[in-house]
Amino acid sequence: MRVLLALGGNAMTNADGRARPEDQIAAAQVAMAAVADLLAQDVEVVITHGNGPQVGNLLVKNELAAAVVPPVPLDWCGAQTQATLGFVLMNALESALAEHGLARRTAALVTRTRVDADDPGFEKPTKPIGHFLPADQALVLVEHGETWEDRGDKGWRRVVASPEPVEILDAPAVQSLVADGFVVVAAGGGGIPVVRDPDGSLRGVEAVIDKDLGAALLARTVDADVLVIATDVPHAVLHYGTPEAADVGTVPVATMREYAAAGHFASGSMGPKVDAACRFVEQGGARSVITDLAHLTAAINGDGGTVVVPSSDQT
Ligand code: ADP
Ligand code: MG
């Protein structure tokens, strides 16, 4: 069985969201212990991860240091976080594998994801990123061409395009490494967004790709059997946060789409996970799992978590 495991922000930071290097290393160790458990069961795992807090921190450095060192574009920030998190995950995974007596090589790939230059997201940016700023500082950045929105008491926040991932351009390298026995970390943060210009060349763009939608595309591209989205809750929940809250267990994809259409899953958090889980199954994947790290192995073995299955399956 091949699993594409997408690690959420909480798997890469402290539970309270802090992202000091030691917090990130500790969180990676917890996540990679779970991955090593899967590998020990002969489950093939390809790993991807979010990068929101890390990119947010790089943007602060850009803003504070702009008078001293040139700010780098958002696609560079994405590439930098893929490299750093890939490095941290490889170290953590190799230590966890050693504890199991497993000798597997690991690799982290700087991965580009092609998006469409005509994606509507570029016309109307909607994805909030980075830290809040007071109005006067935000307006300076608006003058530099960035889009910032007034979010009331918390201050102003930058919004960027979140285009649809169209193609994981470096998937062939992932495939080759997997075929050679490597445990691969790829397409962090959904991949570095690039567009193809009319002359055929590739160019990074100021955007962020939803990591869960990137994960679904990577899962299909590398022919995974199961897409697993590991987050900080054990299930997707109906009527979330209300007295009627009810966990979603194993569910046909058509029913999950109905729940989503009825507004059960918040757009900035659980919504894209549910969308990614549904897409993977609609496009031929065997099943998608949404759960937390503590329930990962059980959920992959069919015991727990939210599991989206093809509507034709009798469950
Ligand atoms: P990650 O950082 O792991 O990618 P997010 O923080 O974006 O994940 O999304 C997970 C969060 O989604 C949960 O912690 C929960 O607060 C929130 N959430 C919103 N709606 C729901 C829902 N219907 N069911 C479960 N969690 C939900
Ligand atoms: Mg989160």
Coordinates of C-alpha atoms and ligand atoms in Angstrom, one line a residue:
M1 CA 0.0 0.0 0.0
R2 CA 1.3 3.5 -0.9
V3 CA 0.3 6.4 1.3
L4 CA 0.7 10.1 0.5
L5 CA 0.9 11.7 3.9
A6 CA 0.2 15.4 4.2
L7 CA 1.4 16.9 7.5
G8 CA -0.5 20.0 8.8
G9 CA 1.0 23.1 10.3
N10 CA 0.6 21.6 13.8
A11 CA 2.8 18.7 12.9
M12 CA 5.6 21.2 12.2
T13 CA 5.2 23.6 15.1
N14 CA 4.5 23.6 18.9
A15 CA 0.9 23.0 19.9
D16 CA 0.5 26.7 20.6
G17 CA 1.7 27.6 17.1
R18 CA 5.2 28.7 18.2
A19 CA 7.8 27.9 15.6
R20 CA 11.2 28.2 17.2
P21 CA 13.7 25.8 15.6
E22 CA 13.6 23.5 18.7
D23 CA 9.7 23.5 18.4
Q24 CA 9.9 22.5 14.8
I25 CA 12.5 19.8 15.4
A26 CA 10.4 18.4 18.3
A27 CA 7.2 18.4 16.3
A28 CA 9.0 16.7 13.3
Q29 CA 10.3 14.0 15.7
V30 CA 6.7 13.2 16.8
A31 CA 5.4 13.1 13.2
M32 CA 8.3 11.0 11.9
A33 CA 7.9 8.5 14.7
A34 CA 4.4 7.9 13.3
V35 CA 5.8 7.6 9.8
A36 CA 8.5 5.1 10.9
D37 CA 5.7 3.0 12.5
L38 CA 4.0 2.9 9.1
L39 CA 7.2 2.0 7.3
A40 CA 7.8 -0.7 9.8
Q41 CA 4.4 -2.2 8.7
D42 CA 5.6 -2.2 5.1
V43 CA 3.4 0.8 4.2
E44 CA 5.1 2.9 1.5
V45 CA 5.0 6.5 2.5
V46 CA 5.5 9.7 0.5
I47 CA 5.5 12.8 2.7
T48 CA 4.4 16.4 2.1
H49 CA 3.9 19.2 4.6
G50 CA 2.4 22.6 5.2
N51 CA 4.6 25.7 5.6
G52 CA 2.3 28.5 6.6
P53 CA 3.9 29.5 9.9
Q54 CA 7.4 29.2 8.4
V55 CA 6.6 31.4 5.4
G56 CA 4.9 33.9 7.7
N57 CA 8.1 34.2 9.7
L58 CA 10.2 34.7 6.6
L59 CA 7.9 37.5 5.5
V60 CA 8.4 39.3 8.8
K61 CA 12.1 39.1 8.2
N62 CA 11.6 40.5 4.7
E63 CA 9.6 43.4 6.0
L64 CA 11.9 44.2 9.0
A65 CA 15.1 44.0 6.9
A66 CA 13.9 45.5 3.7
A67 CA 16.1 48.6 4.1
V68 CA 19.2 46.4 4.6
V69 CA 18.8 43.3 2.4
P70 CA 16.6 43.0 -0.6
P71 CA 13.2 41.3 0.2
V72 CA 12.8 38.0 -1.7
P73 CA 9.6 37.0 -3.5
L74 CA 7.0 34.6 -2.0
D75 CA 8.0 31.7 -4.3
W76 CA 11.6 32.0 -2.9
C77 CA 10.1 31.9 0.6
G78 CA 8.3 28.7 -0.4
A79 CA 11.5 27.2 -1.8
Q80 CA 13.4 28.1 1.4
T81 CA 10.8 26.4 3.7
Q82 CA 10.8 23.3 1.5
A83 CA 14.5 23.0 2.0
T84 CA 14.6 23.7 5.7
L85 CA 11.6 21.6 6.6
G86 CA 12.8 18.8 4.3
F87 CA 16.1 18.8 6.1
V88 CA 14.5 18.7 9.5
L89 CA 12.1 15.9 8.5
M90 CA 14.9 13.8 7.0
N91 CA 17.0 14.0 10.2
A92 CA 13.9 13.2 12.3
L93 CA 12.8 10.3 10.1
E94 CA 16.2 8.7 9.9
S95 CA 16.5 8.7 13.7
A96 CA 13.0 7.2 14.0
L97 CA 13.9 4.6 11.4
A98 CA 17.1 3.7 13.3
E99 CA 15.0 3.0 16.4
H100 CA 13.0 0.5 14.4
G101 CA 16.3 -1.0 13.0
L102 CA 15.1 0.0 9.5
A103 CA 17.8 1.2 7.0
R104 CA 15.9 3.4 4.5
R105 CA 17.4 6.4 2.7
T106 CA 15.5 9.6 2.7
A107 CA 15.3 12.5 0.3
A108 CA 13.7 15.9 0.3
L109 CA 12.9 17.5 -3.1
V110 CA 12.5 21.2 -3.9
T111 CA 9.3 20.8 -5.9
R112 CA 7.6 23.1 -8.3
T113 CA 3.9 23.1 -9.0
R114 CA 2.5 24.6 -12.2
V115 CA -0.4 26.9 -11.9
D116 CA -2.4 28.7 -14.6
A117 CA -1.4 32.3 -15.2
D118 CA -5.1 33.0 -15.9
D119 CA -6.2 31.5 -12.6
P120 CA -9.0 33.8 -11.1
G121 CA -7.0 33.9 -7.8
F122 CA -4.6 36.3 -9.4
E123 CA -7.4 38.8 -10.2
K124 CA -8.8 38.6 -6.7
P125 CA -6.4 37.4 -4.0
T126 CA -8.1 35.8 -1.1
K127 CA -5.5 33.8 0.9
P128 CA -4.4 35.5 4.1
I129 CA -0.7 35.0 4.9
G130 CA 1.9 36.3 7.4
H131 CA 1.5 38.3 10.5
F132 CA -0.9 41.2 11.2
L133 CA 0.5 44.8 10.9
P134 CA -0.8 48.2 12.0
A135 CA -2.4 50.2 9.2
D136 CA 0.4 52.6 8.6
Q137 CA 3.0 49.8 8.0
A138 CA 0.6 47.8 5.9
L139 CA -0.1 50.8 3.7
V140 CA 3.6 51.2 2.9
L141 CA 3.5 47.6 1.5
V142 CA 0.4 48.4 -0.4
E143 CA 2.4 51.1 -2.1
H144 CA 4.9 48.4 -3.1
G145 CA 2.1 46.6 -4.9
E146 CA 1.0 44.1 -2.2
T147 CA -2.6 43.5 -1.3
W148 CA -3.5 44.1 2.3
E149 CA -6.9 44.0 4.0
D150 CA -8.2 45.7 7.1
R151 CA -9.1 42.9 9.5
G152 CA -10.4 45.2 12.3
D153 CA -9.0 45.0 15.8
K154 CA -6.2 42.6 14.9
G155 CA -4.8 45.0 12.3
W156 CA -4.1 44.5 8.6
R157 CA -3.2 41.2 6.9
R158 CA -1.7 40.5 3.5
V159 CA -3.7 38.4 1.0
V160 CA -2.3 36.6 -2.0
A161 CA -3.6 34.5 -4.8
S162 CA -4.2 30.8 -4.0
P163 CA -4.3 29.3 -7.5
E164 CA -5.3 25.7 -8.3
P165 CA -2.4 23.3 -8.6
V166 CA -2.4 22.0 -12.2
E167 CA 0.8 19.9 -12.4
I168 CA 3.5 18.7 -10.0
L169 CA 6.4 19.4 -12.3
D170 CA 8.9 17.5 -10.3
A171 CA 6.8 14.4 -9.8
P172 CA 9.0 12.3 -12.1
A173 CA 11.9 12.9 -9.7
V174 CA 9.6 11.8 -6.8
Q175 CA 8.7 8.6 -8.7
S176 CA 12.4 7.8 -9.5
L177 CA 13.4 8.2 -5.9
V178 CA 10.5 6.2 -4.6
A179 CA 11.3 3.4 -7.1
D180 CA 14.9 3.5 -5.8
G181 CA 13.7 2.9 -2.2
F182 CA 13.9 6.5 -0.9
V183 CA 11.3 7.8 1.6
V184 CA 10.6 11.2 -0.1
V185 CA 9.5 14.5 1.2
A186 CA 8.1 16.6 -1.7
A187 CA 5.8 19.5 -2.6
G188 CA 6.0 21.2 0.7
G189 CA 3.5 24.0 1.0
G190 CA 1.7 22.6 -2.0
G191 CA 4.8 23.2 -4.1
I192 CA 6.5 26.4 -5.3
P193 CA 4.0 28.0 -7.6
V194 CA 5.3 28.6 -11.1
V195 CA 3.7 29.5 -14.4
R196 CA 4.9 28.6 -17.9
D197 CA 5.5 31.6 -20.1
P198 CA 4.6 31.5 -23.8
D199 CA 8.3 30.9 -24.7
G200 CA 8.1 27.7 -22.6
S201 CA 10.2 29.0 -19.6
L202 CA 9.0 28.6 -16.0
R203 CA 8.7 31.6 -13.7
G204 CA 7.9 31.7 -10.0
V205 CA 4.8 33.7 -9.0
E206 CA 3.6 35.6 -5.9
A207 CA 1.1 33.1 -4.7
V208 CA 0.6 30.2 -2.3
I209 CA -0.9 26.8 -3.3
D210 CA -3.2 25.1 -0.8
K211 CA -1.1 22.3 0.6
D212 CA -3.9 19.9 0.8
L213 CA -5.0 20.4 -2.8
G214 CA -1.3 20.1 -3.8
A215 CA -1.1 16.9 -1.7
A216 CA -4.2 15.4 -3.5
L217 CA -2.6 16.1 -6.9
L218 CA 0.7 14.7 -5.8
A219 CA -1.1 11.6 -4.5
R220 CA -2.7 11.0 -7.8
T221 CA 0.5 11.7 -9.7
V222 CA 2.6 9.2 -7.7
D223 CA -0.3 6.7 -7.8
A224 CA -0.9 6.5 -4.1
D225 CA -3.6 4.2 -2.8
V226 CA -4.5 6.4 0.2
L227 CA -4.3 10.1 0.8
V228 CA -3.8 10.9 4.5
I229 CA -4.3 14.4 5.7
A230 CA -2.8 14.6 9.2
T231 CA -4.1 17.6 11.2
D232 CA -4.8 18.4 14.9
V233 CA -8.3 16.9 15.1
P234 CA -9.1 13.1 14.9
H235 CA -12.1 13.7 12.6
A236 CA -13.9 16.1 10.4
V237 CA -16.9 17.1 12.4
L238 CA -20.5 18.0 11.4
H239 CA -22.0 21.0 13.2
Y240 CA -18.4 21.7 14.5
G241 CA -18.2 23.6 17.7
T242 CA -22.0 23.2 18.5
P243 CA -23.8 20.9 20.9
E244 CA -24.9 18.8 17.8
A245 CA -21.3 18.1 16.8
A246 CA -20.9 14.7 15.3
D247 CA -17.7 13.0 14.0
V248 CA -17.7 11.9 10.4
G249 CA -16.5 8.3 10.2
T250 CA -16.4 6.3 6.9
V251 CA -18.4 8.2 4.3
P252 CA -19.0 7.9 0.5
V253 CA -17.5 10.8 -1.4
A254 CA -20.9 12.0 -2.7
T255 CA -22.2 12.3 0.9
M256 CA -19.0 14.2 2.0
R257 CA -19.6 16.6 -0.9
E258 CA -23.1 17.2 0.4
Y259 CA -21.9 17.9 3.9
A260 CA -19.3 20.3 2.5
A261 CA -22.0 22.1 0.3
A262 CA -24.1 22.4 3.5
G263 CA -21.3 24.4 5.0
H264 CA -20.1 22.1 7.7
F265 CA -16.3 22.6 7.0
A266 CA -14.7 26.1 7.5
S267 CA -13.2 27.5 4.4
G268 CA -9.8 28.4 5.8
S269 CA -9.1 25.2 7.6
M270 CA -11.2 21.9 7.3
G271 CA -12.8 23.0 4.0
P272 CA -9.7 22.5 1.8
K273 CA -8.9 19.2 3.5
V274 CA -12.3 17.8 2.7
D275 CA -12.1 19.1 -0.8
A276 CA -8.7 17.5 -1.3
A277 CA -9.9 14.2 0.3
C278 CA -13.0 14.2 -2.1
R279 CA -10.9 15.1 -5.2
F280 CA -8.5 12.2 -4.6
V281 CA -11.3 9.7 -4.4
E282 CA -13.3 11.2 -7.3
Q283 CA -10.2 11.0 -9.5
G284 CA -9.7 7.3 -8.8
G285 CA -7.9 7.1 -5.4
A286 CA -9.0 4.2 -3.2
R287 CA -9.6 6.3 -0.1
S288 CA -8.7 9.5 1.8
V289 CA -8.2 9.8 5.5
I290 CA -8.4 12.9 7.7
T291 CA -7.2 12.4 11.2
D292 CA -4.5 13.4 13.7
L293 CA -1.1 11.8 14.2
A294 CA -2.2 9.9 17.3
H295 CA -4.8 8.0 15.2
L296 CA -2.7 7.7 12.0
T297 CA -1.8 4.1 12.0
A298 CA -5.2 2.9 13.2
A299 CA -7.0 5.1 10.7
I300 CA -4.8 3.8 7.8
N301 CA -5.7 0.2 9.0
G302 CA -9.4 1.1 8.7
D303 CA -10.0 1.8 12.4
G304 CA -10.9 5.4 13.1
G305 CA -10.5 8.9 11.5
T306 CA -12.7 10.4 8.8
V307 CA -12.4 8.1 5.8
V308 CA -13.7 9.1 2.4
V309 CA -14.4 6.2 0.0
P310 CA -15.8 5.9 -3.5
S311 CA -19.6 6.2 -3.6
S312 CA -19.8 2.8 -5.3
D313 CA -18.1 1.1 -2.2
Q314 CA -20.5 -0.8 0.0
T315 CA -19.4 0.2 3.5
Ligands
ADP1 P1 -3.5 22.2 9.5 O1 -2.7 23.4 10.1 O2 -3.2 20.9 10.3 O3 -3.3 22.0 8.1 P2 -5.9 23.7 10.0 O4 -5.6 24.3 11.3 O5 -5.9 24.5 8.8 O6 -5.0 22.4 9.8 O7 -7.3 22.9 10.1 C1 -7.6 22.1 11.2 C2 -8.6 22.8 12.1 O8 -9.9 23.0 11.4 C3 -9.0 22.1 13.3 O9 -8.1 22.4 14.4 C4 -10.4 22.8 13.6 O10 -10.2 23.8 14.6 C5 -10.8 23.4 12.3 N1 -12.1 23.0 11.8 C6 -13.0 23.8 11.2 N2 -14.1 23.2 10.9 C7 -14.0 21.9 11.3 C8 -14.9 20.8 11.2 N3 -16.0 20.9 10.6 N4 -14.4 19.7 11.7 C9 -13.2 19.6 12.3 N5 -12.3 20.6 12.4 C10 -12.7 21.8 11.9
MG2 MG -3.4 24.7 11.8

